XYZ file of N, CA, C and O in Angstrom:
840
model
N 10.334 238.414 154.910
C 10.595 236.990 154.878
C 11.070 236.538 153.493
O 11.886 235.631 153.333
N 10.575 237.143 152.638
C 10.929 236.823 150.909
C 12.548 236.944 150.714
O 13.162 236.015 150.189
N 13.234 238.167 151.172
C 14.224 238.284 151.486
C 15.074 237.559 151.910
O 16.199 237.559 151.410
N 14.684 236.637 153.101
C 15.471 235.836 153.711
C 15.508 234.523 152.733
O 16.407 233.706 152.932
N 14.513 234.280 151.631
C 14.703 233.415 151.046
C 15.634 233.220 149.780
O 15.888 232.133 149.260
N 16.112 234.494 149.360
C 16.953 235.596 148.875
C 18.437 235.126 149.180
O 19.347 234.791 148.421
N 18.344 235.240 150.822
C 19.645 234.952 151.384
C 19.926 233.555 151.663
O 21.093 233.321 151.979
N 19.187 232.654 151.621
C 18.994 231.200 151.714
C 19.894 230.917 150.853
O 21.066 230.657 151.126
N 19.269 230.959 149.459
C 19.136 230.564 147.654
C 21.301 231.163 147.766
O 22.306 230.456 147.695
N 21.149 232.741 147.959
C 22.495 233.326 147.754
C 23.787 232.836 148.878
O 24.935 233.274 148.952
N 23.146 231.831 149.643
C 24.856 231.128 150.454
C 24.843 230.249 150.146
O 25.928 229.692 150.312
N 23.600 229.251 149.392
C 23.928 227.737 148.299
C 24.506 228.496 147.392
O 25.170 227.617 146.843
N 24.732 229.359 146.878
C 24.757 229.515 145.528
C 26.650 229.154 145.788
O 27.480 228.462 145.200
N 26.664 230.224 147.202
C 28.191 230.719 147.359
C 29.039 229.358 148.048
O 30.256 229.177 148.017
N 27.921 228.415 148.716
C 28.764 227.614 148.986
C 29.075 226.370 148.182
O 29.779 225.412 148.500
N 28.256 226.641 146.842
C 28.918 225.558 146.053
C 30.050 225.931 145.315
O 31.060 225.294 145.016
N 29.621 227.334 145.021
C 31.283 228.262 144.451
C 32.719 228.034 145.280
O 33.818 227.966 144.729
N 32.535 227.956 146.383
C 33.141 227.387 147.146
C 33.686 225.889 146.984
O 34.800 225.492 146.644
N 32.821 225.368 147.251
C 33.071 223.633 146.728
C 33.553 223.270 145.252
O 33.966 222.162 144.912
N 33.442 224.291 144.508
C 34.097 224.045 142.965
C 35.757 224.890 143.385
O 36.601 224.893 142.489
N 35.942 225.242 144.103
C 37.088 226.038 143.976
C 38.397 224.739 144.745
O 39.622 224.662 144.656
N 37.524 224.039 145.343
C 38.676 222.659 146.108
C 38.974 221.762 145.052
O 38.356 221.343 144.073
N 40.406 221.543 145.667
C 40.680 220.305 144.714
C 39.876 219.393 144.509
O 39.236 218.802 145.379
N 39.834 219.161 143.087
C 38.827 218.206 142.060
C 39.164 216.796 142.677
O 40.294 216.672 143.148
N 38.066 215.415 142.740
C 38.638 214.599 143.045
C 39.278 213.728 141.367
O 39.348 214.104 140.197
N 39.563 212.699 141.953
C 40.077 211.838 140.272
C 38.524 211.385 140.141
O 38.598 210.379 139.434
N 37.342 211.569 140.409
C 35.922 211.142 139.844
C 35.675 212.435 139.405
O 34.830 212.288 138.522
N 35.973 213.845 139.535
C 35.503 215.040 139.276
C 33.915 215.393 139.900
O 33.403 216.506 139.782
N 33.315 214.338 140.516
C 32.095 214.126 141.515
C 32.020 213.674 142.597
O 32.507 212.571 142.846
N 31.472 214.313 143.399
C 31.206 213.482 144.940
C 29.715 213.762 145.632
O 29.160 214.580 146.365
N 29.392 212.297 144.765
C 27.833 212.319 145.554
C 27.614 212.743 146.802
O 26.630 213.381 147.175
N 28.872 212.263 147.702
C 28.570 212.668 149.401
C 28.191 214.148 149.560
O 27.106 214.626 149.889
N 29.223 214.695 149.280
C 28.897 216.085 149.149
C 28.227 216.956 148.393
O 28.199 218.146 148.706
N 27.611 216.491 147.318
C 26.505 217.182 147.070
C 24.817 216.813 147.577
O 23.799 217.474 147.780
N 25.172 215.519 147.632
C 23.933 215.057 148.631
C 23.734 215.545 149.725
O 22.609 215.513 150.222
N 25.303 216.384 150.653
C 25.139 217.199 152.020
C 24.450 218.278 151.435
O 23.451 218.668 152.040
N 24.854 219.004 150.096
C 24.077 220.421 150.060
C 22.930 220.215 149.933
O 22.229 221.022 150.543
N 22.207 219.165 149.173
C 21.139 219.102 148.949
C 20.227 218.994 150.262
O 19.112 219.508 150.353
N 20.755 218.375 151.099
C 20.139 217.694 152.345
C 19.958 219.112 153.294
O 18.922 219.361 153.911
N 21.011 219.876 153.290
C 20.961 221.160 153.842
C 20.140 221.900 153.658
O 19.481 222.266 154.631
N 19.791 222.511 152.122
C 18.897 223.312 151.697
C 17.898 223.079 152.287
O 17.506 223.690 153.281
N 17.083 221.696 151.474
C 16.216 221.066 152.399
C 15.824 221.455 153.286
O 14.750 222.056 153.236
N 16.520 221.291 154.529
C 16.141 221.847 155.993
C 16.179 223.312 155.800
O 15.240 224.023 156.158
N 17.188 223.749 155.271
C 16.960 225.591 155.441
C 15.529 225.631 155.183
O 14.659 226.043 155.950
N 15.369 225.093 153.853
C 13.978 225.780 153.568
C 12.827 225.798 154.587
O 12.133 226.740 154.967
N 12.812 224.186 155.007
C 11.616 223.821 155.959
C 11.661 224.637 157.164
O 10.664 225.040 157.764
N 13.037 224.888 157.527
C 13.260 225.270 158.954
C 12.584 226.980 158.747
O 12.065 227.448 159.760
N 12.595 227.808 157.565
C 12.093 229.092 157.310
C 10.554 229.220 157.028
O 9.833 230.203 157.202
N 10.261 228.069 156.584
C 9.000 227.980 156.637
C 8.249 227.925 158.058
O 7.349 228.704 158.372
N 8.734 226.921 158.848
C 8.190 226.519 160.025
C 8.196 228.446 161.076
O 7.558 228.955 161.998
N 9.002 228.727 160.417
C 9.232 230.066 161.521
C 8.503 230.809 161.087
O 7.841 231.581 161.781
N 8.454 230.744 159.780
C 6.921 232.066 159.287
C 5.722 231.569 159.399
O 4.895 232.463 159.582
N 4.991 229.848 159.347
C 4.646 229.484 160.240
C 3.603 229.932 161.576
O 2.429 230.098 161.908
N 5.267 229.991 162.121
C 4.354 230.135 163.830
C 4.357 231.985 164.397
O 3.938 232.480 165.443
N 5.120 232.723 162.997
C 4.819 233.997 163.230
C 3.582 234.625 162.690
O 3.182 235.713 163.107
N 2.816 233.760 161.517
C 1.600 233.944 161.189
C 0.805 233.678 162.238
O -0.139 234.395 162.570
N 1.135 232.681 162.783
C -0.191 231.893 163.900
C 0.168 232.924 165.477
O -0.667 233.120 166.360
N 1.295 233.342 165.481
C 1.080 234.430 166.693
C 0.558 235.678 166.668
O 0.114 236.187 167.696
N 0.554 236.460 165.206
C -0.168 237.435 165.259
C -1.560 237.399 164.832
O -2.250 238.414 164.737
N -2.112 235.803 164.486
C -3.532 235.829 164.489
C -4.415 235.261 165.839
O -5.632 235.203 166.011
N -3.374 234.901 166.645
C -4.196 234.628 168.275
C -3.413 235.900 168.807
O -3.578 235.702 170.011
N -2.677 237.066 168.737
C -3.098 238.682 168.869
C -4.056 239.165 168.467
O -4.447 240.070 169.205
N -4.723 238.977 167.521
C -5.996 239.371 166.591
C -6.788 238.401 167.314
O -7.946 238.599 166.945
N -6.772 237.717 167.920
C -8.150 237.140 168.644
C -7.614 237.618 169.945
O -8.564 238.264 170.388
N -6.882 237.669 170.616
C -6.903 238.239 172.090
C -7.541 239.850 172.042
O -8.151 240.358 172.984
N -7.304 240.413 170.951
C -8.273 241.759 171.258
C -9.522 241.545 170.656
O -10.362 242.416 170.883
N -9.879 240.534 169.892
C -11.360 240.649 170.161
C -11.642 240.002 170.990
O -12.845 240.252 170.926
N -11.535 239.018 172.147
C -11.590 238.753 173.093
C -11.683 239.372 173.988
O -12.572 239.208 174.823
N -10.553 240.481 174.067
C -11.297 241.757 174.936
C -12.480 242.817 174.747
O -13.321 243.261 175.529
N -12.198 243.049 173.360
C -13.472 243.461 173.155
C -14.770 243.067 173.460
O -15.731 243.767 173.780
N -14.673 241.747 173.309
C -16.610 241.116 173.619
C -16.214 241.034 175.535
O -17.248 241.510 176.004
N -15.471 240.754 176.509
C -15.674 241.342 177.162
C -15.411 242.244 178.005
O -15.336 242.161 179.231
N -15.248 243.256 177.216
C -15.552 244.719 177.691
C -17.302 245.051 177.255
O -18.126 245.604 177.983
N -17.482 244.617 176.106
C -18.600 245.109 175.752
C -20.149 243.587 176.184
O -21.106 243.213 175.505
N -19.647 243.156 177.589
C -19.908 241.848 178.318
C -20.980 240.926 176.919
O -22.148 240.536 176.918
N -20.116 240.888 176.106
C -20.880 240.168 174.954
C -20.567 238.291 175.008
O -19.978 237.543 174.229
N -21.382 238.023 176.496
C -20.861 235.926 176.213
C -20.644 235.590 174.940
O -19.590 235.175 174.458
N -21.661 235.778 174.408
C -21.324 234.388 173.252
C -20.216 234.897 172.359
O -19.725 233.973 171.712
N -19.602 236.215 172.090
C -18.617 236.520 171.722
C -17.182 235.971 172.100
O -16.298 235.576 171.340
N -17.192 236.080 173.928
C -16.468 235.889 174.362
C -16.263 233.966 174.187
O -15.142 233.475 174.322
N -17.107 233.358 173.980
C -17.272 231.921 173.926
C -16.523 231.810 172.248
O -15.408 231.380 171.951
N -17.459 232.294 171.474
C -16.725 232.130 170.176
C -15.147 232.232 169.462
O -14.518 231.649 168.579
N -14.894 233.581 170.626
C -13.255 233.668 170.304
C -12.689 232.799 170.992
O -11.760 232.292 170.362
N -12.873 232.216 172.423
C -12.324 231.150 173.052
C -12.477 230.051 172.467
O -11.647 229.190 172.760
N -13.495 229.704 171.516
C -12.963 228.109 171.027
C -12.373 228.217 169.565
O -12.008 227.202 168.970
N -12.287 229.515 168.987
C -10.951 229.495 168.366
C -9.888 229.527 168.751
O -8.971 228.806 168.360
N -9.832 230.355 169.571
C -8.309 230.606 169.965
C -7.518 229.226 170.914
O -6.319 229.191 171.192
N -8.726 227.981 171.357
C -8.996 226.220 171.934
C -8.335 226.104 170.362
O -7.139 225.873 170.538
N -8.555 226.154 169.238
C -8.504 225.464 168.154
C -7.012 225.575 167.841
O -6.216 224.668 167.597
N -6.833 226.781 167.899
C -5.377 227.110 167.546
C -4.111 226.806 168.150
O -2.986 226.611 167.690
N -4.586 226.818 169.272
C -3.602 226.305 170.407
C -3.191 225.131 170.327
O -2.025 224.756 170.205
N -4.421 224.327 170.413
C -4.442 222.658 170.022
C -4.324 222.126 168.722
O -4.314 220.916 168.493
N -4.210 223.260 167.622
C -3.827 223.201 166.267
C -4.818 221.763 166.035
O -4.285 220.689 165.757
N -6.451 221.919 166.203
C -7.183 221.072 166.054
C -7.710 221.773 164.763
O -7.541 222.971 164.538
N -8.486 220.744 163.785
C -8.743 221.274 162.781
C -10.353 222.139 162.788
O -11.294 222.083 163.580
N -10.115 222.986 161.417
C -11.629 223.700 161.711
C -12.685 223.351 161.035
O -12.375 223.797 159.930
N -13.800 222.834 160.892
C -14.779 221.950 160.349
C -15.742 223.352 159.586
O -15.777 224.507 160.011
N -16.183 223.009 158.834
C -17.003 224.006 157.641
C -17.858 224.734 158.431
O -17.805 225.956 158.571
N -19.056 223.606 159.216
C -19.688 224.499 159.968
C -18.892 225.126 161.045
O -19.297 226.277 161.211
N -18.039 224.865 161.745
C -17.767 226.234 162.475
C -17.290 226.805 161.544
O -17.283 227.897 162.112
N -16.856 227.033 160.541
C -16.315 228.287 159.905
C -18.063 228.970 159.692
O -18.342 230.166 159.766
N -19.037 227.855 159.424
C -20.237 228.868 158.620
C -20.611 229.482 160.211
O -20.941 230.649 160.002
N -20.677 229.288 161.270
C -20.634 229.331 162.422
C -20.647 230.359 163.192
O -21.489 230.772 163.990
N -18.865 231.020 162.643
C -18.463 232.414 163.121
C -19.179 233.665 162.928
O -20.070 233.832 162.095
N -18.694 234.625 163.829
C -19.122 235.670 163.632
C -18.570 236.634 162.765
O -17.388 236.300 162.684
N -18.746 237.665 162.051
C -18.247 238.015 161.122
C -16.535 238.698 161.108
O -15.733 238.751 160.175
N -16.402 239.183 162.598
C -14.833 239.640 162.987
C -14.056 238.434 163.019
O -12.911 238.294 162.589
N -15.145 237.157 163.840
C -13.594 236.013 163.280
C -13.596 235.606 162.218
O -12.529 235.273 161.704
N -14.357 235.536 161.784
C -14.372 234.947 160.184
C -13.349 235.672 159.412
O -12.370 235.002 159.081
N -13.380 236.841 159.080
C -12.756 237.702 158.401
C -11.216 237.251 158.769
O -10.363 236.832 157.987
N -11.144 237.392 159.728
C -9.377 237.149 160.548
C -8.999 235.811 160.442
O -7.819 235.505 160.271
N -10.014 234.872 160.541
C -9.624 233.371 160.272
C -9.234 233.152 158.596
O -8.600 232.213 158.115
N -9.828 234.335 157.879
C -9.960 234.069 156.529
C -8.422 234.562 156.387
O -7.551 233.970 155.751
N -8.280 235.693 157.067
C -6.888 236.220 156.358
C -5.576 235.089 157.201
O -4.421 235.270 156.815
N -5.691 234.552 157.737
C -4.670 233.935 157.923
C -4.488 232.568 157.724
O -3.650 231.766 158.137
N -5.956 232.441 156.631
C -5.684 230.999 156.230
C -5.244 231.348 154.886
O -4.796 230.341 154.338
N -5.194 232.381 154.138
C -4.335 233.006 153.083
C -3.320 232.862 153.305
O -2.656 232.085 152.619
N -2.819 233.489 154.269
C -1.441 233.760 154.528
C -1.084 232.128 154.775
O -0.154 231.772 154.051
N -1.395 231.512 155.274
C -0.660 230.138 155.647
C -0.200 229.381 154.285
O 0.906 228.885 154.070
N -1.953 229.435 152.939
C -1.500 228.851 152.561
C -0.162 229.458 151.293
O 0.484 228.815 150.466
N -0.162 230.805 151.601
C 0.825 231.235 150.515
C 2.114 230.494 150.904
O 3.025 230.016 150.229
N 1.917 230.553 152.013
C 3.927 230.072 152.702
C 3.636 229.049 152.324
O 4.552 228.692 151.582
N 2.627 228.040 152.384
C 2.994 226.239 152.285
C 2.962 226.690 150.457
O 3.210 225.680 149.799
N 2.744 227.815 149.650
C 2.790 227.796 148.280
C 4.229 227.592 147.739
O 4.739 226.657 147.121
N 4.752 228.877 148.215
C 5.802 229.333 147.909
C 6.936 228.339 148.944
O 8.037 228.244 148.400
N 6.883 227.912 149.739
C 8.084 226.962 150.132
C 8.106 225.666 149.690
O 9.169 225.045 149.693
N 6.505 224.885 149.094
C 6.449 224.296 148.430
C 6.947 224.070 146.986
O 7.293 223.060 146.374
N 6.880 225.049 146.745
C 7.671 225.350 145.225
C 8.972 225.286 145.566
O 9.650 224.523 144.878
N 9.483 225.840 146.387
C 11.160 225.809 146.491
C 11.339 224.422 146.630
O 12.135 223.855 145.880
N 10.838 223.919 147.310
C 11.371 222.215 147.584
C 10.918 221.228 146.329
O 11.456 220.127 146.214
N 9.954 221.650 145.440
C 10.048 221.144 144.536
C 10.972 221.321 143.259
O 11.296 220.563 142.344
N 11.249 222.595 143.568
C 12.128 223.026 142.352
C 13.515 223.018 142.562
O 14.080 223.295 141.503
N 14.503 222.768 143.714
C 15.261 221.835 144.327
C 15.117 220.483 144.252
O 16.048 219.888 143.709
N 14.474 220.032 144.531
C 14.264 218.212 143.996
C 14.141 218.079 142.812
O 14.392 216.909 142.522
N 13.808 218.833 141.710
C 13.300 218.443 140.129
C 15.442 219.120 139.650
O 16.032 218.569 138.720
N 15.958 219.958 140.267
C 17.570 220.437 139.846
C 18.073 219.304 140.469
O 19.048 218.911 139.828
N 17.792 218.443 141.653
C 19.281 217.657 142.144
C 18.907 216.414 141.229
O 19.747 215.562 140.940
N 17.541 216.366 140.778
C 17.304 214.809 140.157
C 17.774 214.561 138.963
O 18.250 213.492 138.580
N 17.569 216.146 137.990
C 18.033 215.908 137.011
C 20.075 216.171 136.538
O 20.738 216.490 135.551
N 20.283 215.825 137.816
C 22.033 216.240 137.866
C 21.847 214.322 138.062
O 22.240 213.420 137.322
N 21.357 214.292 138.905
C 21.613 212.911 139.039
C 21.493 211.787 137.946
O 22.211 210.798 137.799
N 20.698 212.084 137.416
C 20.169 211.583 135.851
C 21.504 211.301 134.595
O 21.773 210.397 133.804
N 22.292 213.064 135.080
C 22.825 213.286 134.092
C 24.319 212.253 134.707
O 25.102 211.564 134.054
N 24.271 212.455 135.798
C 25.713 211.530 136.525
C 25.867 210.390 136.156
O 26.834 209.803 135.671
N 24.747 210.053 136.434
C 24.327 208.189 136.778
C 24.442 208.236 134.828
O 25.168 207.251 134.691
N 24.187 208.740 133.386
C 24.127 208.046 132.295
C 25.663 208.372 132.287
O 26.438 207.417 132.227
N 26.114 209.528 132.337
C 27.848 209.853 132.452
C 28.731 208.681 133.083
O 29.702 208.237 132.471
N 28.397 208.264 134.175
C 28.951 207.279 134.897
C 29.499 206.187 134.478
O 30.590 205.677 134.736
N 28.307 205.750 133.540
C 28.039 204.525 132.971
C 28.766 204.438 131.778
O 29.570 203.582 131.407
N 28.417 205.315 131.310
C 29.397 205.969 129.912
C 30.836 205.686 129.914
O 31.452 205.408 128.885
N 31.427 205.767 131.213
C 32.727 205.920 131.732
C 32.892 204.492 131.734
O 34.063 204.181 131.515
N 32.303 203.750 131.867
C 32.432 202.203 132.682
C 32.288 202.038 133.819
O 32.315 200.873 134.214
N 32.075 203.159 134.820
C 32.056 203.404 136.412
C 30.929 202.966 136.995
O 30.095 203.826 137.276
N 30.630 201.532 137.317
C 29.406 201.295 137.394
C 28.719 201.448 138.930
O 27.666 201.849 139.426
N 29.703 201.001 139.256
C 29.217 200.845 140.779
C 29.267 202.350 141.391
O 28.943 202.554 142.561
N 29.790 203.621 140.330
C 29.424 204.527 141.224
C 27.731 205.094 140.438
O 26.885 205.791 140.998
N 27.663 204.495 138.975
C 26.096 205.172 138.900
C 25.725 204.307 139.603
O 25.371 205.102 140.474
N 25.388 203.018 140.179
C 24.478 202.310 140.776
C 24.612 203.006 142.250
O 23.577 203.049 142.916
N 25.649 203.482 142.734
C 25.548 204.737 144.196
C 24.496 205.901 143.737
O 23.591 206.254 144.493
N 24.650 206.373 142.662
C 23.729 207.916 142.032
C 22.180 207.127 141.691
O 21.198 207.853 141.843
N 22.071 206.519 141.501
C 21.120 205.411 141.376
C 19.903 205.649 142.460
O 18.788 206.166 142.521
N 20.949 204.857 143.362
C 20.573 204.753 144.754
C 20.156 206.113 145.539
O 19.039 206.107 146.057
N 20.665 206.854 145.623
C 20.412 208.114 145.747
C 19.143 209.017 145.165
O 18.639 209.918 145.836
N 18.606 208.593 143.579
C 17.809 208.842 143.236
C 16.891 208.307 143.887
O 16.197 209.188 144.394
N 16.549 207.335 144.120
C 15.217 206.415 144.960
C 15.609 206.790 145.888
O 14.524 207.316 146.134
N 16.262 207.080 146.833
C 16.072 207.611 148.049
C 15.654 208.754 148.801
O 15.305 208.959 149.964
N 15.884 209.804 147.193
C 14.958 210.926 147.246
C 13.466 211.257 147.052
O 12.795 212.229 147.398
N 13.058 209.707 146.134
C 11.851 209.553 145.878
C 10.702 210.110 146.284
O 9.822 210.517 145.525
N 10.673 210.152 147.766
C 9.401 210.535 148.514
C 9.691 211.809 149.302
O 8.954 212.203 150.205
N 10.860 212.463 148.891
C 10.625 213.823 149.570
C 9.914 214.805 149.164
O 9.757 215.767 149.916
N 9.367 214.783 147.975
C 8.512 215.997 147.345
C 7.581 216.112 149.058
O 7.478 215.440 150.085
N 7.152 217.196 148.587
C 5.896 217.446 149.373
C 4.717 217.876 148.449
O 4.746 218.679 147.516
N 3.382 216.941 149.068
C 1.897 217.026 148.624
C 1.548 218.481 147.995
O 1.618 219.564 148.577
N 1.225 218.272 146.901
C 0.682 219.533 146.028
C -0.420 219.613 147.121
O -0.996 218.674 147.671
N -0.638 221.416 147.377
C -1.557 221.643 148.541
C -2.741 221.309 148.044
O -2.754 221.579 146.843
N -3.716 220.859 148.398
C -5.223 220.516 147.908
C -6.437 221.551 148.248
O -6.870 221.759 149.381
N -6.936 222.202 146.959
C -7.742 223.542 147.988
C -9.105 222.980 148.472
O -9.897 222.151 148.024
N -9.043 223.920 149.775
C -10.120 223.496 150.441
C -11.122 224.893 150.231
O -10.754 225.661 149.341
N -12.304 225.241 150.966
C -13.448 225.810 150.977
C -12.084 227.249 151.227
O -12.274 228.404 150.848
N -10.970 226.828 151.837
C -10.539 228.354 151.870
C -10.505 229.134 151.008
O -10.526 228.868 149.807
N -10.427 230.577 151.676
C -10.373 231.886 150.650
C -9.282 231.907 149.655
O -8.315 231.150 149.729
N -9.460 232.847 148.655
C -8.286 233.033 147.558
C -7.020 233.206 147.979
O -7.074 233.452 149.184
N -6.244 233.203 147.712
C -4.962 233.658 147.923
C -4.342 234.919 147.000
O -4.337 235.199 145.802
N -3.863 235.475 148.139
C -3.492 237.013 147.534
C -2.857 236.778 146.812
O -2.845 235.574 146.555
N -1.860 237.703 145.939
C -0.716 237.831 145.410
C 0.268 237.354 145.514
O 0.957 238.278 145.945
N 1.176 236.122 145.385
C 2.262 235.614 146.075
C 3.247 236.775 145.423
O 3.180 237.416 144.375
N 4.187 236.754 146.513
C 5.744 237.438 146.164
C 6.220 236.521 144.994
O 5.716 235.536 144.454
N 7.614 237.354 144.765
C 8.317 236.046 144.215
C 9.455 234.978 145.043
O 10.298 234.961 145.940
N 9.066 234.487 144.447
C 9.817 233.374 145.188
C 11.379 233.098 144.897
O 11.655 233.042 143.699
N 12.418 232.922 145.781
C 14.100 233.356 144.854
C 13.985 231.821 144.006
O 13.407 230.914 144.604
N 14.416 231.609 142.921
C 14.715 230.643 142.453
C 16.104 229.835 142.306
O 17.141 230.269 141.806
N 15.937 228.880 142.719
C 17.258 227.752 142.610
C 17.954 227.723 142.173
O 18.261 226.555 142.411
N 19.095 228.267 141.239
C 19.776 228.419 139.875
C 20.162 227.027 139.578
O 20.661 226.379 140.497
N 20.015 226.528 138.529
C 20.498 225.436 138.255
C 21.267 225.052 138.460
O 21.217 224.032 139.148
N 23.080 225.774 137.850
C 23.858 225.446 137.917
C 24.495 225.314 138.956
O 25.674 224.963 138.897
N 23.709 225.628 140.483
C 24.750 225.044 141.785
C 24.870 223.969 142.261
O 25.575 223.847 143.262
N 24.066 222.591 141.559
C 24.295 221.553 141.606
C 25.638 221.063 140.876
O 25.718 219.841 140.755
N 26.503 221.676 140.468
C 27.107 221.206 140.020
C 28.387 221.437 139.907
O 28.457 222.648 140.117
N 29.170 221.155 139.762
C 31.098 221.972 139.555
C 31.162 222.078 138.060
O 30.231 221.950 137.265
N 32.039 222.257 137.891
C 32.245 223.432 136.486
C 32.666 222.559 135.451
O 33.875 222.357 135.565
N 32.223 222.027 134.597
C 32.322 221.187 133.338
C 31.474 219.924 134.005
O 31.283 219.324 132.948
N 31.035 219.358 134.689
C 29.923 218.417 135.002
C 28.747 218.622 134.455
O 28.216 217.612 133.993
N 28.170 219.620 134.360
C 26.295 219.792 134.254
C 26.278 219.520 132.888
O 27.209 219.548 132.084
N 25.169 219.268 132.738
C 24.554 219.663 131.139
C 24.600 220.482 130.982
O 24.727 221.386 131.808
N 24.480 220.597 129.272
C 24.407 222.015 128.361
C 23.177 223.325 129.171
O 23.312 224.539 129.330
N 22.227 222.542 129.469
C 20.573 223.221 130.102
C 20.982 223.711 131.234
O 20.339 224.705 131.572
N 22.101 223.279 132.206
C 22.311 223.890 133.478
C 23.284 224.835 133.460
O 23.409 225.527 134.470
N 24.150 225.053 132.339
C 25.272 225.906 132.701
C 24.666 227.350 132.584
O 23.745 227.819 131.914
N 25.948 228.104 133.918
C 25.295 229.456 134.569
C 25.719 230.253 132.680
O 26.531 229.815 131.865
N 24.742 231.560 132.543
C 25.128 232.326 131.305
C 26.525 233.364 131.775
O 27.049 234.106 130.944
């Protein structure tokens, strides 16, 4: 999956290389269209998240369907009760309250533990991408909107402006830890390159590629 985030990061990269290679307009900027890439990524990211997601949550109700068989094969009720109102929980993506976690038995516990790791690494690491995408398009915008102005072009920083507040509330919530377990090792995560926000003599000194 790290990979694919790899390949995400490497067709923004290529499709802004792309977009610098078209004729320049007479503004040498076009909010529209970089606001489409931005808006794109965006979704790539979420949309890769959501899929690793629901491939975590299918191979941990596999990991409860065989202990489910296990307790009954080995006609163990309250086993068989315990994995059924997890596997009620998951389904209904209802939340899990402390005491049932203190609750479980030690096979779900363990398995509930590892895949509340795993969940929260992905909300880590895709979290970071979307923040570190929003902190590159804001500070292009920053740099537009004082450039703009500079120019006398007002009414287009007051468009880049606008654009800034409208991005305002897309961050997403720094995750808040709960009673869950540690989190393993994160991968690395591909990083954003700066300079694809931008066409070629636009960015700041801080964004240009080496």
């Amino acid at each position: 999956m790290t990979n694919r985030l790899f390949i995400l990061i490497f067709f923004l990269v290529g499709s802004f290389a792309l977009m610098a290679q078209e004729p320049a307009s007479t503004n040498g900027f076009d909010l529209n269209a970089v606001s489409g890439k931005y808006a794109d990524t965006w979704q790539g990211i979420e949309t890769l998240q959501q899929e690793r997601l629901t491939t975590i949550k299918t191979q941990y109700l596999a990991v409860l369907e065989k202990l489910y068989q296990k307790a009954i094969s080995g006609g163990n009720l309250d086993g068989v009760i315990a994995v059924k109102a997890e596997k009620d929980r998951m389904l209904t993506d209802s939340p899990l309250s402390d005491g049932d976690r203190a609750a479980m038995a030690a096979e779900i516990k363990e398995a509930r533990a590892a895949y509340d790791q795993h969940v929260a690494r992905v909300l880590k690491e895709h979290g970071d991408q979307l923040r570190q995408l929003h902190d590159k398009y804001k500070k292009m915008l920053d740099y537009q909107e004082k450039k703009l102005t500079a120019q006398d072009r007002v009414d287009e920083a007051l468009a880049v402006r606008a654009e800034k507040e409208r991005i305002t509330d897309d961050l997403p919530e720094e995750e808040v830890s709960s009673p869950a377990p540690t989190l393993p090792p994160a991968t690395n995560a591909a990083a954003v390159p700066a300079y694809i926000l931008y066409k070629p003599g636009t960015e700041p000194p801080a964004a240009q590629k080496d």
